[in-house]
Structures are given as structure tokens and as C-alpha cells.
Short mmCIF file of C-alpha atoms and ligand atoms in Angstrom, two decimals:
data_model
loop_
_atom_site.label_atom_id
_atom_site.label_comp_id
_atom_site.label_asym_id
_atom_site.label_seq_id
_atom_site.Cartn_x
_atom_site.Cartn_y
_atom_site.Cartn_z
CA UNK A 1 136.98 82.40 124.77
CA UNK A 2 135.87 85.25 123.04
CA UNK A 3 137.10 88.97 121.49
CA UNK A 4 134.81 91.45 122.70
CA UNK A 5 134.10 94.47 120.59
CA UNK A 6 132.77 97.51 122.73
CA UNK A 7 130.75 100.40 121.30
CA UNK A 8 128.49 102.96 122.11
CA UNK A 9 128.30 106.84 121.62
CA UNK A 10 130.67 109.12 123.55
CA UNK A 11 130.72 109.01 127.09
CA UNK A 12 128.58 106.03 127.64
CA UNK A 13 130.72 104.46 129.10
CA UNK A 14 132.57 102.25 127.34
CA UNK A 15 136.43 102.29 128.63
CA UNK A 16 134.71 102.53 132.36
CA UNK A 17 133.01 98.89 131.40
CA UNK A 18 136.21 97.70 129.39
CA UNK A 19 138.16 98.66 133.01
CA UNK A 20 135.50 96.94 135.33
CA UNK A 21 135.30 93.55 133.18
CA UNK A 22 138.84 93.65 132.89
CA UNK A 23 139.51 93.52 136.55
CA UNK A 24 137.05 91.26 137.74
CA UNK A 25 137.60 88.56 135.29
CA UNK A 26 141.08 89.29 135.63
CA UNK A 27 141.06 87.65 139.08
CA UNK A 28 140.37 84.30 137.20
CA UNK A 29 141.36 84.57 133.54
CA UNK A 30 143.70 86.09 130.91
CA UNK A 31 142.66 89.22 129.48
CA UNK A 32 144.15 91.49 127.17
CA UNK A 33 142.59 94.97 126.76
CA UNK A 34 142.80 96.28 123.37
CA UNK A 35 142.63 100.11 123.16
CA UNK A 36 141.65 100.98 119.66
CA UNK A 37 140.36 104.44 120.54
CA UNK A 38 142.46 106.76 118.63
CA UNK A 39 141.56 109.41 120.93
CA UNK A 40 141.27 108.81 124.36
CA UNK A 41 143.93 108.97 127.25
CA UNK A 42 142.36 107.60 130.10
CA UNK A 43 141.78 103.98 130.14
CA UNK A 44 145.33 103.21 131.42
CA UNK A 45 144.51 105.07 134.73
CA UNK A 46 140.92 103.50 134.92
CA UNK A 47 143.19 99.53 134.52
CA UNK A 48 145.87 101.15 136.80
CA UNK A 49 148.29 99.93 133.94
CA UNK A 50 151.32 102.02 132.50
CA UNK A 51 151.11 102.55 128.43
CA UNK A 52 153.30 99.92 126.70
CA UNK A 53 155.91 100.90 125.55
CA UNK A 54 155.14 101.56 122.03
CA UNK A 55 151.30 101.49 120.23
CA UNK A 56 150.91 98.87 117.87
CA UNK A 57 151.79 101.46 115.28
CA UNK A 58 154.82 102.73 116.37
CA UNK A 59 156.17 99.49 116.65
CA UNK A 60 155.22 98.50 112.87
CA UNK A 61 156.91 101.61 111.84
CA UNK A 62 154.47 104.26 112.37
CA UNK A 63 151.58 105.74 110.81
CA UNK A 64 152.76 107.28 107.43
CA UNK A 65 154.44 102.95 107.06
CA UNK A 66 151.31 101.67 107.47
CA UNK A 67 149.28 104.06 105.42
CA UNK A 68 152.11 102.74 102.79
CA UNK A 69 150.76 98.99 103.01
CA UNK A 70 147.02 99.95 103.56
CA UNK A 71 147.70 102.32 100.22
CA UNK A 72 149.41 99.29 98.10
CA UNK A 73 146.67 96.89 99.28
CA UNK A 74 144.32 98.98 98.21
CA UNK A 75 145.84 99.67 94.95
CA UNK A 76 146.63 95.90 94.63
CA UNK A 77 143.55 93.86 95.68
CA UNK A 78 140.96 96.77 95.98
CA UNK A 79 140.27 95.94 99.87
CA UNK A 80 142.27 96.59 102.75
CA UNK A 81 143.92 93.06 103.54
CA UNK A 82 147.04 94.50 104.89
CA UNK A 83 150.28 91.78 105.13
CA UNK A 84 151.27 93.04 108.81
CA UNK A 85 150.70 90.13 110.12
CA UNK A 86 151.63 86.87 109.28
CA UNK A 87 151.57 84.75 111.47
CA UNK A 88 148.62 83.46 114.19
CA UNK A 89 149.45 86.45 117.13
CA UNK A 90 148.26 84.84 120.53
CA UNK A 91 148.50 86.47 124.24
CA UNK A 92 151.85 84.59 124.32
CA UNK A 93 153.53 86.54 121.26
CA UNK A 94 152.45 89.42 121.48
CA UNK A 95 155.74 92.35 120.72
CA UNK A 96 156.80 93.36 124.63
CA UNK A 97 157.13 96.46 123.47
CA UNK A 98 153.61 96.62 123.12
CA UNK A 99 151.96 95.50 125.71
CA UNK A 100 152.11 96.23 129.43
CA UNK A 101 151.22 93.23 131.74
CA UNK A 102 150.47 92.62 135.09
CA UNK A 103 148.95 89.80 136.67
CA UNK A 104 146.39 88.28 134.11
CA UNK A 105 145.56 91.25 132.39
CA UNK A 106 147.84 92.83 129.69
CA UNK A 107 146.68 95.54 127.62
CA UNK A 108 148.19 97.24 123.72
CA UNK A 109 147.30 100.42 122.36
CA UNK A 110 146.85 100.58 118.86
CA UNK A 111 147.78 104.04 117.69
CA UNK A 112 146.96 107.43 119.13
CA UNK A 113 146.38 111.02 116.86
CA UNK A 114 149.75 112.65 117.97
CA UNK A 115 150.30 115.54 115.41
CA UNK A 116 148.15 118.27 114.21
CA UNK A 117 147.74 117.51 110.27
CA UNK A 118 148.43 114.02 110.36
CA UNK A 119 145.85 112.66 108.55
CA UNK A 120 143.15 110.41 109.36
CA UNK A 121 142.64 107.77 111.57
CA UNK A 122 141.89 104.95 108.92
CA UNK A 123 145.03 103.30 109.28
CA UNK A 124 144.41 102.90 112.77
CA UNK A 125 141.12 101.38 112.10
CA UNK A 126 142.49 99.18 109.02
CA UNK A 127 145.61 98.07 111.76
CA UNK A 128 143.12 97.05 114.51
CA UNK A 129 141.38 95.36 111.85
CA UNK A 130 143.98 93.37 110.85
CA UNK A 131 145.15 92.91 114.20
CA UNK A 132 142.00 91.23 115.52
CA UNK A 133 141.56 88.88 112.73
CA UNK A 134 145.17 87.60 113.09
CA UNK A 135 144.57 87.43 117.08
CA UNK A 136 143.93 83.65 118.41
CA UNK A 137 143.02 83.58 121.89
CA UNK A 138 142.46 80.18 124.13
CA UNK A 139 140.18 78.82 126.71
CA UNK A 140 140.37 80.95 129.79
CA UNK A 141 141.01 84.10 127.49
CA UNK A 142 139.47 87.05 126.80
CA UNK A 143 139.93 89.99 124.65
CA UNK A 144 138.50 93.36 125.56
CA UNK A 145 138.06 95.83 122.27
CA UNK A 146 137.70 99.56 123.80
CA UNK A 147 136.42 101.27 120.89
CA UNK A 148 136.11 105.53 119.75
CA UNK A 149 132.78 106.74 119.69
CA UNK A 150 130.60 105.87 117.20
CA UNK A 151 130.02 103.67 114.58
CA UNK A 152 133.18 104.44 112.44
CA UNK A 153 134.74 100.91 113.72
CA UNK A 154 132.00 99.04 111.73
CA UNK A 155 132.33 101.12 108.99
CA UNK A 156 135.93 100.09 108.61
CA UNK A 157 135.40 96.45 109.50
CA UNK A 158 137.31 96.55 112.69
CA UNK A 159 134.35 94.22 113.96
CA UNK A 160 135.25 91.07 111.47
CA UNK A 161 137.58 89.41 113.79
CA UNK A 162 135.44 89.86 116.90
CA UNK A 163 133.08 87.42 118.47
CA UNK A 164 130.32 89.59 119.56
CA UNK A 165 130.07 93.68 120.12
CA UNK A 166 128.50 95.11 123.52
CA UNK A 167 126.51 98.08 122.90
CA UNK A 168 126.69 100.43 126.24
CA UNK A 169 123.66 102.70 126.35
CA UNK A 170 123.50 105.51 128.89
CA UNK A 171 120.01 106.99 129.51
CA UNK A 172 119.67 109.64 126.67
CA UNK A 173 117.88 109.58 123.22
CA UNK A 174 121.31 109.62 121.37
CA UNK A 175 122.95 106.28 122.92
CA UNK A 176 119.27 104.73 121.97
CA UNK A 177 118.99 105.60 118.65
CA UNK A 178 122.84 104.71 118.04
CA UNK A 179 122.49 101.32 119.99
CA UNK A 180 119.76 100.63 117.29
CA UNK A 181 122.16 101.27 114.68
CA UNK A 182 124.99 99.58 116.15
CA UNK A 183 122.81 96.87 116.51
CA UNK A 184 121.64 96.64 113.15
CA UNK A 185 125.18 96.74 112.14
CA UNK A 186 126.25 93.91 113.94
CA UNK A 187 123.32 92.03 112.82
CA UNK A 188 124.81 93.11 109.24
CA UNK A 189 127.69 91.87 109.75
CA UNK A 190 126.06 88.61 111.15
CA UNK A 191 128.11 88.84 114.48
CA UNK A 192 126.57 88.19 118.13
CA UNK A 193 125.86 91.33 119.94
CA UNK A 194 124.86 92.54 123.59
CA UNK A 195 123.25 96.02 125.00
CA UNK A 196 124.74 96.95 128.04
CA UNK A 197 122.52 99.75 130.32
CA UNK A 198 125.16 101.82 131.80
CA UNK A 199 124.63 104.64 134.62
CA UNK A 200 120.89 103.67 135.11
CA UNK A 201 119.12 104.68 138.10
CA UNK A 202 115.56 103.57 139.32
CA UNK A 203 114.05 106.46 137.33
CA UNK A 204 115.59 105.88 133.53
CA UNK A 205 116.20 102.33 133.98
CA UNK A 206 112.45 101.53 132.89
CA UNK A 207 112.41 103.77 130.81
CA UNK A 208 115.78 103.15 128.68
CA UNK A 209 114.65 99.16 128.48
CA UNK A 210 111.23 100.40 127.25
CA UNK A 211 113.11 102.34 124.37
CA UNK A 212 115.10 99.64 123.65
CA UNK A 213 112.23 97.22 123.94
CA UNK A 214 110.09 99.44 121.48
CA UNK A 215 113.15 98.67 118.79
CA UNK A 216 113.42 95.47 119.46
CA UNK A 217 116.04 95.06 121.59
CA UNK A 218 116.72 93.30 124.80
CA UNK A 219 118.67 93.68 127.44
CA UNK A 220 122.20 91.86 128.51
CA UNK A 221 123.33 93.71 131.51
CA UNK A 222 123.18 96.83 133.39
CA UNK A 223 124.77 98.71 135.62
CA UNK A 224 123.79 101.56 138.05
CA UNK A 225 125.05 105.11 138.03
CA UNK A 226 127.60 104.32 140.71
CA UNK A 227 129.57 107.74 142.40
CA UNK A 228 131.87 105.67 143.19
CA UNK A 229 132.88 104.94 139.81
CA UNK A 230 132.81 108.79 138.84
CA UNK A 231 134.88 110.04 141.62
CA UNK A 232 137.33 108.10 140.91
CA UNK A 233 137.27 108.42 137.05
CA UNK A 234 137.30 112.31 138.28
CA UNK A 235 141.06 111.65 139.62
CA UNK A 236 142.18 109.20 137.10
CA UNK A 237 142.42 106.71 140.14
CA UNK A 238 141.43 102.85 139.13
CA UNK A 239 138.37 101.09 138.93
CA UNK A 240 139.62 98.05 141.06
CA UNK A 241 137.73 94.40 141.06
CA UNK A 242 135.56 95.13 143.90
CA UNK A 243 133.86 98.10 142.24
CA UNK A 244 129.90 97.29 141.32
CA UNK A 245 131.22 93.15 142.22
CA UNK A 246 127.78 91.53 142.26
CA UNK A 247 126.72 93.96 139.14
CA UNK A 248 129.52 93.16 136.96
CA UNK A 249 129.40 89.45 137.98
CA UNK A 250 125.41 89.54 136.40
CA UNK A 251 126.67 91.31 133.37
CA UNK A 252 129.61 88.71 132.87
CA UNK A 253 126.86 86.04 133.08
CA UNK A 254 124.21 87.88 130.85
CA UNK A 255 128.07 88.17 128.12
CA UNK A 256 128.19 84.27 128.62
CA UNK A 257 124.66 83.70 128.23
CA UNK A 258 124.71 85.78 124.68
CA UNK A 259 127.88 84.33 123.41
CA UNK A 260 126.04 80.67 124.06
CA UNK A 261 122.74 81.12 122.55
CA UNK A 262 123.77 83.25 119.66
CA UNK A 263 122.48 86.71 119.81
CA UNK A 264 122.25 87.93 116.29
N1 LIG B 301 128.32 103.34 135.99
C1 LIG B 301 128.80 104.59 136.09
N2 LIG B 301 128.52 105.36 137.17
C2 LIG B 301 128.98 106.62 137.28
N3 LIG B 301 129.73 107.24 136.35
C3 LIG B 301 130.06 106.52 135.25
C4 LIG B 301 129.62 105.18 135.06
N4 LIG B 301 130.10 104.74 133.87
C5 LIG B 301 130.81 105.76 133.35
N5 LIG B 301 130.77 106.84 134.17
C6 LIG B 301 131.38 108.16 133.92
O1 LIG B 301 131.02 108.61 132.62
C7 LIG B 301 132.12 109.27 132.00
C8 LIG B 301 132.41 108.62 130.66
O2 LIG B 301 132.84 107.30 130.89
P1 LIG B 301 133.85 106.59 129.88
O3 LIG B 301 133.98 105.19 130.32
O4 LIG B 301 135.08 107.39 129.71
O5 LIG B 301 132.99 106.67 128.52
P2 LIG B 301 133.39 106.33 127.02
O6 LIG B 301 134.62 105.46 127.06
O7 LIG B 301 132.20 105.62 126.47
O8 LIG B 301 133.63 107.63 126.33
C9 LIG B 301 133.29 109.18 132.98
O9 LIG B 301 133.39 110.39 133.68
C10 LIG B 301 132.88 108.06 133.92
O10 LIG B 301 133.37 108.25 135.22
MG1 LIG B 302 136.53 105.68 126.20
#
């Protein structure tokens, strides 16, 4: 079953989609939500999960140890192959302390910003990187990538061990013109790829697929502006399985339906 990378500018809607796929197929199958936003708080309210424990990070040593290895692979082979890993990581060994289950859905946090001056976030990106190439996941699995905003995550190859990226667009000229350029980049990188319409009504709809049309892209899901959903993203309450059902059950099929023919 597949890794899912999702992107799309800021506030398109990306964790909200992440949260909603993660519950519904949840009811069914594993899934384990990686949250490689550096930034962003919320996504553990939107699952209803609490934070693990420890980020991926902490639990390798922290930030300034991994810049160490990222730094000496760098030095040493001149790319960022980073020996933090070793062995095949699957939903069964995953460190406790880094991952919060319950039920069939588990999620990890790779690293959060925590301290003014601390440096960049490319050894979060280079650790998620590393992370999802060494991460093996079965039949029945899934793997949910909740990405910053932006295209920084293809920049620093946090894409290569990913089966496909979902592009969320929300109706405005900046979430088109970066859906064509995350699009292109996942092309680049030859990987299947999916554009998700997010908080469409019967107005932009039309006009968002015509934009997308006019760059040559088509459509793999959509769903409607739902108040619902931004109430109760309002008071950090959850996005439960039954929110948007029959809309997130098209999208999962229109996922399938790319991951089988090959979207590239
Ligand atoms: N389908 C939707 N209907 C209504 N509001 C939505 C929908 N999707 C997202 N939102 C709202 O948009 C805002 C940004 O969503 P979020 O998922 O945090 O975006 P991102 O992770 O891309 O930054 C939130 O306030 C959320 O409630
Ligand atoms: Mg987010």
C-alpha cells in the first residue's frame, strides 16, 4: 500500500485532508500519519491524537546530533545519505516513544522549530527523508506525509521514498500556479502524483478545474468548502470519520485509481 506525500501552499488544506483520510480509512486499514511540518501545531487536535512522546528527532538525539551526521555525510559522500537508519523500519518497529497509537491509526512527528536561533530546518527535511526511504509498509497500510508549505520538501528530496504526492489546491491563483509546479516536480522526480480541489464551492469549482485544465492538469478528487470542517478546526476539536463520508470515500477511490494507472 502506498506512502502518500501531501503538498500544497499554506492553508490549502493539507493537514485538514491528511486528518479526514486518516480517519476514514482508518476504520479499515493501518495508517500512520507522518507529520513532517516543522511548523505547525494543529494536526494532533484535527486526528484527536496526543503528540508522541518524543519527535523523531528528539529521540535520535536532537537536532544539533543530526545536523552532525547530515554534516559528515555531506563532507563524506557529497549527498545527504544519512546512516540513521539501518535497518527496514515498518509500522511494527517503529520507537514507542515516537509514535502515539490508537486504533489503526498511529501517527510520529518528525521535528518541530523549538528555539529562536536554532538554525534551519534542513535536518528535519534530510531526517524525513531518510525516514521515508527506510519505511516498508504492507498490504492494508498506508502512510500519510503532512507536509510545510511549499515546495521546500522536493527541494530536499523528502519525496524519494514516497509513492505518489497529492497536490491540494484551494480556489486562488497562488495554490494554481504552485500545483503546476509541484506537479512538474513530481513529474521530475518521475513519481505518481494527484491534485486534490479542496474548499470548492459551485462557483470556483469550474473555474479552479478550468485553470488546472488550461495547464494540463486533471483532477483526482475534490472536496467542498464544508463549515463543518472549519468550525471545528476553529476549536481544535477533531475531524471524525463521518465528516464529508461520501466525499472522502470518491477521493480515496480517485487516490486508488492514480496509484493503479500511473499518474506521472
Ligand atoms: N474543506 C474545507 N472546508 C472548510 N474549511 C476548510 C476545509 N479544508 C480546510 N479548511 C480550513 O482551512 C484552514 C487551513 O487548513 P489546514 O488543513 O490547516 O491547511 P494546511 O495544512 O494546508 O496549512 C483551516 O482553518 C481549516 O479549517
Ligand atoms: Mg498543515
Amino acid at each position: 500500500m502506498p506512502k502518500l506525500l501531501i503538498c500544497g501552499r499554506g492553508g490549502s488544506g493539507k493537514s485538514t485532508l491528511v486528518a479526514l483520510l486518516a480517519r476514514r480509512l482508518g476504520e479499515k486499514e493501518r495508517v500512520l500519519v507522518v507529520d513532517a511540518d516543522e511548523s505547525n501545531l494543529g494536526l494532533g487536535a484535527m486526528l484527536k491524537l496526543q503528540p508522541p512522546e518524543k519527535t523523531l528527532m528528539d529521540h535520535l538525539g536532537g537536532k544539533p546530533a543530526v545536523r552532525e551526521k547530515l554534516m559528515a555525510a555531506l563532507r563524506g559522500r557529497g549527498d545527504e545519505v544519512m546512516q540513521l537508519f539501518t535497518e527496514k523500519i515498518t509500522l511494527d518497529n517503529l520507537p514507542p516513544e515516537c509514535m502515539y497509537r490508537e486504533g489503526q491509526v498511529a501517527w510520529l512527528r518528525v521535528g518541530k522549530i523549538e528555539h529562536v536561533m536554532e538554525g534551519c530546518a534542513c535536518p528535519m527535511g534530510a531526517l524525513a527523508r531518510a525516514f521515508l526511504n527506510h519505511l516498508a509498509v504492507g498490504d492494508g497500510e498506508w502512510v500519510l506525509v503532512d507536509t510545510e508549505a511549499g515546495v521546500e520538501h522536493f527541494g530536499r528530496g523528502v519525496l524519494e521514498g514516497v509513492d505518489a504526492v497529492v497536490v491540494v489546491a484551494e480556489p486562488s491563483h497562488e495554490a494554481v500556479i504552485l500545483a503546476e509546479k509541484a506537479v512538474k516536480l513530481a513529474r521530475e522526480a518521475k513519481k505518481n502524483y494527484g491534485v486534490v480541489l479542496n474548499k470548492v464551492v459551485d462557483e470556483t469549482e469550474p473555474a479552479l478545474r478550468e485553470m488546472l485544465a488550461a495547464r494540463g492538469i486533471e483532477i483526482t478528487g475534490v472536496l467542498p468548502y464544508s463549515p463543518a470542517v472549519g468550525w471545528a478546526n476553529l476549536w481544535g476539536e477533531p475531524l471524525e470519520g463521518g465528516v464529508m463520508r461520501d466525499e472522502v470515500d470518491r477521493l480515496v477511490s480517485g487516490i486508488k485509481g492514480m496509484l493503479e494507472t500511473g499518474h506521472r
